[in-house]
Every structure is written in C-alpha cells, then in structure tokens.
Amino acid sequence: MDAVKECLRNFPKEARELYLNDTVPYLDGPLSPLQFYRDWIGPNKPCIIHNAFSDWPALSKWNATYLREKVGSKVISVAVTPNGYADAVNGDRFVMPEERQMTFSSLLDIIEGKVKCSGVFYVQKQCSNLTEELPELTGDVQTHILWMSEALVHKDHYENLYCVITGQKEFILLPPTDRPFIPYELYQPATYRQKEDGNFEIVDEEDSTKVPWIPLDPLNPDYDRYPSYRLAKPLLCTVKAGEMLYLPSLWFHHVRQSHGCIAVNFWYDMEYDMKYNYFQLVESLTNAVGSL
C-alpha cells in the first residue's frame, strides 16, 4: 500500500515535468482544427484564446438597455442562493440553488439595485438556456464554434469553451493528474429555499442518494484537515471580456466572477480514450488507498 501511495504522489510530478504548463498560456487567435486537437485537446491542457469571437455582435450589444428591449418580457429560469455558491457544500449538505421563474427585466432590476432583494440572483442553467429560453439572442453569438466542432469526435463528458462577453471570470484550475491530492466526501443533497422573512433554509432532497463532492475550499484550504492538498499545484487565470478559455475535460475548477458578468459556454463531448482510462485508474487507486 505504501508503494502505491508513493506512485500516486509521483504521478502528478511527472505530468508537470513532461507536458503541463506552470500558467495558462494565451493564444493570439484560434488554430486550425487539427492543430488545436494536437496541441491542446490531445494533451488535455487549458489555454486562453484571444480574438476567437471578435465578430460577435454580443460584445457591443449586450448591455442592460439592449437586453431589456430584446428579451425584457421573457420569463427565464433564475438561480437564487444566499451567498452566490450554487451546487456547493454547506456544512454537511450538498446544496443546489432555488430556481425561480421571473422576467429578464425583473432580474436586471435586482442586479442593478433598482429592487432590493436578499440573496444572489443569476442565470446559470447549464442545459441550453440560451437557445431554449432566450433564442432571440442567438443571432448575437455563434451557435457553435466551427473549428472546435471539427476538432472533436462526439462521445460523452465535456470539453468546455468559456466565452466572456462582459466583465471577467477568475478560475482556479487543477489538472486531473492532481486527483490523488483532492479530497472527496459524500453529502446529502439539498436545495435552498427562501422564507418569507428573506432568510434561506436548506431543504433535503427526499429519497436521493448521497453526492460525492469536494469538501475543500480552494480559496481558503484547510491544510490541517486535508494535508495532501499541499501537493496540488492549482493554476490561476482571469478570463476577460472578449477572451475564450478552453477548459479541458476532467479538469477540476473553481470560478468567481465580477458583478454583471455575462458569459456563454459551449460544451463538446469528450473522447473516451486512453486518458479517460488512466484517470479512472488513478481515481480507483486514490479511493482505495485513502489519504496520502
């Protein structure tokens, strides 16, 4: 068992020496599908791409005035939490946001401070809320990234292209090779619900299986409780308006954003190739040996 633990400790070191970058590199523009696959998707490395969607009308149009005129009356799904953390651990629960239906103008009133309301409101639905709930805005963006579509064979899981329209997003990224240093625990799933007095309560999801999730806060890691995390090497990057982040499949990530940030994601199915097989092996061995 000690020999396996030593192998797991050394495994990420070798990855950093052979191919991982110390920082997230910048590209001046999109590459050809073949080159992007060879240089970034195949090696499973993130990058930030300039000028990847500079022709999108959204970059100049998407402000509060335009959005009110275009989709202000549309009813959309809005996530509400007391602290801005959605799908996150709170105490001994894995808590999902309360989901409400409201007009886009009502959401803007809250974001702009015209209406005072406790809680943090944002649009974060992952299953095509842009195309399904706000199709009026799809003419301002591309519905898919052509060179990425050509570069990938479609299967399962996700490669992520993260396009920031306004504001900025701050990412903490951890490669899948750091999995031996990242703790997991099982949590009862629950949902936030706001009470009449404005405070939030946590309501358990009945008859649901426990959710495996990372208990550690990467902004303030508890090294006494999770000492192995000291061996992890997170990458920090900021994606600004007009920039695109390629976030590879299987990478761990934590995201913060500026006020009023708007971003559009494109998910592409990953390939179930050898790297997925290796990740499953590392996952199984890490679970088997426990703390390093």
Tab-separated table of C-alpha atoms in Angstrom:
chain	number	residue	atom	x	y	z
A	1	MET	CA	0.000	0.000	0.000
A	2	ASP	CA	2.836	2.421	0.786
A	3	ALA	CA	4.338	1.731	-2.633
A	4	VAL	CA	1.036	2.626	-4.313
A	5	LYS	CA	0.816	5.861	-2.322
A	6	GLU	CA	4.331	6.791	-3.398
A	7	CYS	CA	3.430	6.153	-7.042
A	8	LEU	CA	0.366	8.375	-6.732
A	9	ARG	CA	2.474	11.164	-5.204
A	10	ASN	CA	4.990	10.988	-8.042
A	11	PHE	CA	2.417	10.640	-10.824
A	12	PRO	CA	1.466	14.382	-10.928
A	13	LYS	CA	5.122	15.451	-10.689
A	14	GLU	CA	5.937	13.585	-13.876
A	15	ALA	CA	2.979	15.180	-15.668
A	16	ARG	CA	4.211	18.664	-14.723
A	17	GLU	CA	7.739	17.869	-15.875
A	18	LEU	CA	6.648	16.385	-19.203
A	19	TYR	CA	3.811	18.497	-20.555
A	20	LEU	CA	1.803	20.653	-18.113
A	21	ASN	CA	2.358	24.413	-18.070
A	22	ASP	CA	3.023	26.463	-14.934
A	23	THR	CA	0.487	29.044	-16.111
A	24	VAL	CA	-2.423	29.037	-18.538
A	25	PRO	CA	-0.974	30.070	-21.943
A	26	TYR	CA	-2.508	32.674	-24.254
A	27	LEU	CA	-3.082	32.159	-27.968
A	28	ASP	CA	-3.368	35.106	-30.353
A	29	GLY	CA	-6.286	33.502	-32.149
A	30	PRO	CA	-7.989	30.211	-32.960
A	31	LEU	CA	-5.961	27.470	-34.585
A	32	SER	CA	-6.880	25.035	-37.302
A	33	PRO	CA	-8.973	22.095	-36.024
A	34	LEU	CA	-6.070	19.668	-36.464
A	35	GLN	CA	-3.543	21.896	-34.721
A	36	PHE	CA	-5.893	22.683	-31.840
A	37	TYR	CA	-6.584	18.994	-31.322
A	38	ARG	CA	-2.878	18.128	-31.484
A	39	ASP	CA	-1.634	20.947	-29.243
A	40	TRP	CA	-4.428	21.293	-26.657
A	41	ILE	CA	-7.244	18.723	-26.739
A	42	GLY	CA	-4.986	15.694	-27.118
A	43	PRO	CA	-2.568	16.753	-24.350
A	44	ASN	CA	-5.584	17.856	-22.226
A	45	LYS	CA	-4.191	21.335	-21.490
A	46	PRO	CA	-6.120	24.600	-20.965
A	47	CYS	CA	-5.449	27.827	-22.828
A	48	ILE	CA	-6.969	31.293	-23.236
A	49	ILE	CA	-7.675	32.379	-26.801
A	50	HIS	CA	-7.752	35.984	-27.978
A	51	ASN	CA	-9.801	37.084	-30.993
A	52	ALA	CA	-11.793	33.847	-31.070
A	53	PHE	CA	-15.172	35.572	-31.281
A	54	SER	CA	-14.331	39.210	-32.011
A	55	ASP	CA	-17.037	39.296	-34.707
A	56	TRP	CA	-19.878	38.533	-32.285
A	57	PRO	CA	-22.427	41.378	-32.064
A	58	ALA	CA	-22.934	40.426	-28.402
A	59	LEU	CA	-19.625	42.082	-27.474
A	60	SER	CA	-21.004	45.520	-28.292
A	61	LYS	CA	-24.749	44.936	-27.873
A	62	TRP	CA	-25.203	43.039	-24.625
A	63	ASN	CA	-25.855	45.732	-22.061
A	64	ALA	CA	-28.835	46.304	-19.761
A	65	THR	CA	-30.629	48.636	-22.177
A	66	TYR	CA	-30.369	46.284	-25.131
A	67	LEU	CA	-31.335	43.205	-23.106
A	68	ARG	CA	-34.409	44.949	-21.679
A	69	GLU	CA	-35.546	45.888	-25.165
A	70	LYS	CA	-34.797	42.499	-26.695
A	71	VAL	CA	-35.846	39.989	-24.015
A	72	GLY	CA	-37.079	42.041	-21.035
A	73	SER	CA	-40.528	40.448	-21.041
A	74	LYS	CA	-39.263	36.876	-21.395
A	75	VAL	CA	-39.714	34.586	-18.384
A	76	ILE	CA	-36.480	32.734	-17.607
A	77	SER	CA	-35.072	30.337	-15.006
A	78	VAL	CA	-33.044	32.133	-12.329
A	79	ALA	CA	-30.865	30.515	-9.663
A	80	VAL	CA	-31.064	32.048	-6.175
A	81	THR	CA	-28.702	31.370	-3.266
A	82	PRO	CA	-27.881	33.242	-0.052
A	83	ASN	CA	-24.172	33.517	-0.885
A	84	GLY	CA	-23.639	33.043	-4.625
A	85	TYR	CA	-22.465	29.449	-4.281
A	86	ALA	CA	-24.541	27.093	-6.435
A	87	ASP	CA	-24.172	23.320	-6.326
A	88	ALA	CA	-21.779	23.571	-3.389
A	89	VAL	CA	-21.134	22.132	0.064
A	90	ASN	CA	-22.712	23.906	3.024
A	91	GLY	CA	-21.947	22.151	6.289
A	92	ASP	CA	-22.883	18.515	5.845
A	93	ARG	CA	-25.118	19.108	2.807
A	94	PHE	CA	-24.555	19.465	-0.938
A	95	VAL	CA	-26.888	22.355	-1.664
A	96	MET	CA	-28.354	23.364	-5.013
A	97	PRO	CA	-29.872	26.787	-5.707
A	98	GLU	CA	-33.530	27.613	-5.522
A	99	GLU	CA	-34.805	28.017	-9.067
A	100	ARG	CA	-37.343	30.729	-9.807
A	101	GLN	CA	-39.183	31.903	-12.864
A	102	MET	CA	-39.092	35.652	-13.500
A	103	THR	CA	-38.888	38.082	-16.360
A	104	PHE	CA	-35.479	39.155	-17.575
A	105	SER	CA	-36.306	42.764	-16.680
A	106	SER	CA	-37.077	41.729	-13.095
A	107	LEU	CA	-33.676	40.056	-12.870
A	108	LEU	CA	-31.959	43.182	-14.226
A	109	ASP	CA	-33.798	45.314	-11.665
A	110	ILE	CA	-32.259	43.198	-8.895
A	111	ILE	CA	-28.767	43.120	-10.439
A	112	GLU	CA	-28.779	46.895	-10.973
A	113	GLY	CA	-30.016	47.555	-7.421
A	114	LYS	CA	-33.330	49.078	-8.502
A	115	VAL	CA	-35.118	46.424	-6.450
A	116	LYS	CA	-33.688	45.401	-3.080
A	117	CYS	CA	-33.743	41.672	-2.520
A	118	SER	CA	-31.728	39.377	-0.257
A	119	GLY	CA	-29.802	36.603	-1.904
A	120	VAL	CA	-27.698	36.337	-5.065
A	121	PHE	CA	-29.564	36.009	-8.369
A	122	TYR	CA	-28.026	34.759	-11.596
A	123	VAL	CA	-28.728	32.805	-14.755
A	124	GLN	CA	-26.678	29.612	-14.678
A	125	LYS	CA	-28.829	26.865	-16.139
A	126	GLN	CA	-26.476	24.549	-17.997
A	127	CYS	CA	-28.816	22.834	-20.427
A	128	SER	CA	-29.054	25.304	-23.301
A	129	ASN	CA	-30.933	28.070	-21.528
A	130	LEU	CA	-29.701	30.500	-24.207
A	131	THR	CA	-31.159	28.542	-27.121
A	132	GLU	CA	-34.261	27.298	-25.294
A	133	GLU	CA	-35.215	30.279	-23.096
A	134	LEU	CA	-33.607	33.209	-24.941
A	135	PRO	CA	-33.499	32.258	-28.640
A	136	GLU	CA	-33.898	35.954	-29.515
A	137	LEU	CA	-30.255	36.450	-28.502
A	138	THR	CA	-28.699	33.622	-30.511
A	139	GLY	CA	-28.232	35.883	-33.524
A	140	ASP	CA	-25.688	37.861	-31.468
A	141	VAL	CA	-23.396	34.854	-30.964
A	142	GLN	CA	-22.351	31.727	-32.790
A	143	THR	CA	-24.441	28.652	-32.034
A	144	HIS	CA	-21.288	26.529	-32.182
A	145	ILE	CA	-17.562	27.045	-32.668
A	146	LEU	CA	-16.786	25.590	-36.087
A	147	TRP	CA	-13.106	24.788	-35.560
A	148	MET	CA	-13.887	23.081	-32.233
A	149	SER	CA	-16.708	21.036	-33.759
A	150	GLU	CA	-14.372	19.820	-36.480
A	151	ALA	CA	-11.613	19.008	-33.995
A	152	LEU	CA	-13.679	16.645	-31.841
A	153	VAL	CA	-15.264	13.249	-32.155
A	154	HIS	CA	-18.535	13.430	-30.211
A	155	LYS	CA	-18.965	10.989	-27.356
A	156	ASP	CA	-19.588	11.808	-23.696
A	157	HIS	CA	-18.480	14.103	-20.882
A	158	TYR	CA	-17.458	17.599	-21.859
A	159	GLU	CA	-14.778	19.812	-23.287
A	160	ASN	CA	-15.659	23.414	-22.421
A	161	LEU	CA	-15.167	26.666	-24.327
A	162	TYR	CA	-15.902	29.547	-21.982
A	163	CYS	CA	-16.554	32.863	-23.784
A	164	VAL	CA	-16.728	36.003	-21.625
A	165	ILE	CA	-18.880	38.764	-23.123
A	166	THR	CA	-18.785	41.363	-20.317
A	167	GLY	CA	-16.908	41.518	-17.023
A	168	GLN	CA	-14.432	38.804	-16.132
A	169	LYS	CA	-14.177	35.324	-14.628
A	170	GLU	CA	-11.453	34.143	-12.267
A	171	PHE	CA	-10.600	30.453	-12.476
A	172	ILE	CA	-8.710	28.087	-10.215
A	173	LEU	CA	-7.806	25.047	-12.310
A	174	LEU	CA	-6.417	21.685	-11.212
A	175	PRO	CA	-5.322	19.023	-13.703
A	176	PRO	CA	-6.776	15.518	-13.463
A	177	THR	CA	-3.291	14.270	-12.535
A	178	ASP	CA	-3.724	16.080	-9.193
A	179	ARG	CA	-6.662	13.828	-8.307
A	180	PRO	CA	-4.641	11.969	-5.597
A	181	PHE	CA	-4.401	15.235	-3.639
A	182	ILE	CA	-8.052	16.284	-3.958
A	183	PRO	CA	-10.426	15.026	-1.223
A	184	TYR	CA	-13.944	13.772	-1.786
A	185	GLU	CA	-16.747	13.133	0.688
A	186	LEU	CA	-20.377	12.036	0.399
A	187	TYR	CA	-23.129	14.572	1.083
A	188	GLN	CA	-26.877	14.569	1.466
A	189	PRO	CA	-28.285	16.602	-1.473
A	190	ALA	CA	-30.494	19.545	-0.597
A	191	THR	CA	-31.884	22.788	-2.046
A	192	TYR	CA	-32.005	26.365	-0.814
A	193	ARG	CA	-35.441	27.833	-0.158
A	194	GLN	CA	-36.046	31.446	0.786
A	195	LYS	CA	-38.539	32.040	3.577
A	196	GLU	CA	-40.992	34.918	3.901
A	197	ASP	CA	-38.608	36.808	6.212
A	198	GLY	CA	-35.933	36.759	3.482
A	199	ASN	CA	-33.676	34.221	5.181
A	200	PHE	CA	-32.779	30.964	3.473
A	201	GLU	CA	-33.334	27.458	4.738
A	202	ILE	CA	-31.850	24.205	3.463
A	203	VAL	CA	-34.362	21.525	2.499
A	204	ASP	CA	-33.205	17.940	1.988
A	205	GLU	CA	-33.995	16.179	-1.266
A	206	GLU	CA	-36.081	13.197	-0.209
A	207	ASP	CA	-35.157	9.647	-1.294
A	208	SER	CA	-31.966	10.804	-3.005
A	209	THR	CA	-28.567	9.136	-2.999
A	210	LYS	CA	-25.591	10.917	-1.482
A	211	VAL	CA	-23.477	13.082	-3.761
A	212	PRO	CA	-19.664	12.753	-3.920
A	213	TRP	CA	-18.201	16.260	-3.797
A	214	ILE	CA	-15.003	18.101	-2.928
A	215	PRO	CA	-15.257	19.450	0.652
A	216	LEU	CA	-12.235	21.728	0.380
A	217	ASP	CA	-12.480	25.481	-0.239
A	218	PRO	CA	-9.693	26.313	-2.736
A	219	LEU	CA	-9.808	29.984	-1.684
A	220	ASN	CA	-9.037	29.021	1.932
A	221	PRO	CA	-7.889	25.390	2.050
A	222	ASP	CA	-7.861	23.649	5.411
A	223	TYR	CA	-4.445	22.006	5.252
A	224	ASP	CA	-4.781	20.562	8.753
A	225	ARG	CA	-7.807	18.566	7.663
A	226	TYR	CA	-6.612	17.903	4.088
A	227	PRO	CA	-2.785	17.905	4.230
A	228	SER	CA	-2.397	16.170	0.858
A	229	TYR	CA	-3.806	19.233	-0.890
A	230	ARG	CA	-0.486	20.980	-0.189
A	231	LEU	CA	0.935	18.841	-3.005
A	232	ALA	CA	-1.596	20.092	-5.552
A	233	LYS	CA	-0.496	22.805	-7.986
A	234	PRO	CA	-3.508	24.915	-8.995
A	235	LEU	CA	-3.335	27.224	-11.995
A	236	LEU	CA	-4.899	30.675	-11.625
A	237	CYS	CA	-6.188	32.657	-14.568
A	238	THR	CA	-8.542	35.530	-15.342
A	239	VAL	CA	-10.663	35.455	-18.484
A	240	LYS	CA	-11.675	38.945	-19.553
A	241	ALA	CA	-14.330	40.242	-21.932
A	242	GLY	CA	-13.624	39.065	-25.477
A	243	GLU	CA	-11.478	36.134	-24.331
A	244	MET	CA	-12.213	32.412	-24.576
A	245	LEU	CA	-10.976	29.788	-22.136
A	246	TYR	CA	-10.533	26.228	-23.318
A	247	LEU	CA	-11.227	24.175	-20.190
A	248	PRO	CA	-10.336	20.555	-20.945
A	249	SER	CA	-12.449	17.618	-19.870
A	250	LEU	CA	-11.698	16.064	-16.467
A	251	TRP	CA	-10.061	19.232	-15.072
A	252	PHE	CA	-11.213	20.424	-11.649
A	253	HIS	CA	-12.206	24.069	-11.493
A	254	HIS	CA	-13.474	26.809	-9.222
A	255	VAL	CA	-14.964	30.008	-10.689
A	256	ARG	CA	-15.605	33.529	-9.405
A	257	GLN	CA	-16.947	36.390	-11.467
A	258	SER	CA	-17.210	40.156	-11.451
A	259	HIS	CA	-20.545	41.875	-10.938
A	260	GLY	CA	-22.669	41.875	-14.081
A	261	CYS	CA	-20.525	39.305	-15.838
A	262	ILE	CA	-22.058	37.626	-18.904
A	263	ALA	CA	-20.510	34.531	-20.440
A	264	VAL	CA	-21.547	31.876	-22.945
A	265	ASN	CA	-20.391	28.270	-22.679
A	266	PHE	CA	-20.027	25.686	-25.401
A	267	TRP	CA	-19.823	22.069	-24.256
A	268	TYR	CA	-18.437	19.384	-26.549
A	269	ASP	CA	-18.474	15.676	-25.794
A	270	MET	CA	-15.064	14.318	-24.840
A	271	GLU	CA	-13.446	11.223	-26.251
A	272	TYR	CA	-13.379	8.082	-24.152
A	273	ASP	CA	-9.759	7.438	-24.999
A	274	MET	CA	-6.699	6.330	-23.054
A	275	LYS	CA	-6.545	9.450	-20.871
A	276	TYR	CA	-10.045	8.734	-19.548
A	277	ASN	CA	-8.959	5.166	-18.844
A	278	TYR	CA	-5.898	6.413	-16.949
A	279	PHE	CA	-7.996	8.885	-14.963
A	280	GLN	CA	-10.372	6.111	-13.894
A	281	LEU	CA	-7.387	4.053	-12.749
A	282	VAL	CA	-5.983	6.941	-10.695
A	283	GLU	CA	-9.448	7.597	-9.277
A	284	SER	CA	-9.824	3.957	-8.200
A	285	LEU	CA	-6.349	3.777	-6.662
A	286	THR	CA	-6.849	7.068	-4.789
A	287	ASN	CA	-10.128	5.839	-3.336
A	288	ALA	CA	-8.522	2.526	-2.396
A	289	VAL	CA	-5.511	3.905	-0.510
A	290	GLY	CA	-7.277	6.856	1.144
A	291	SER	CA	-5.240	9.792	2.430
A	292	LEU	CA	-1.735	10.231	1.062
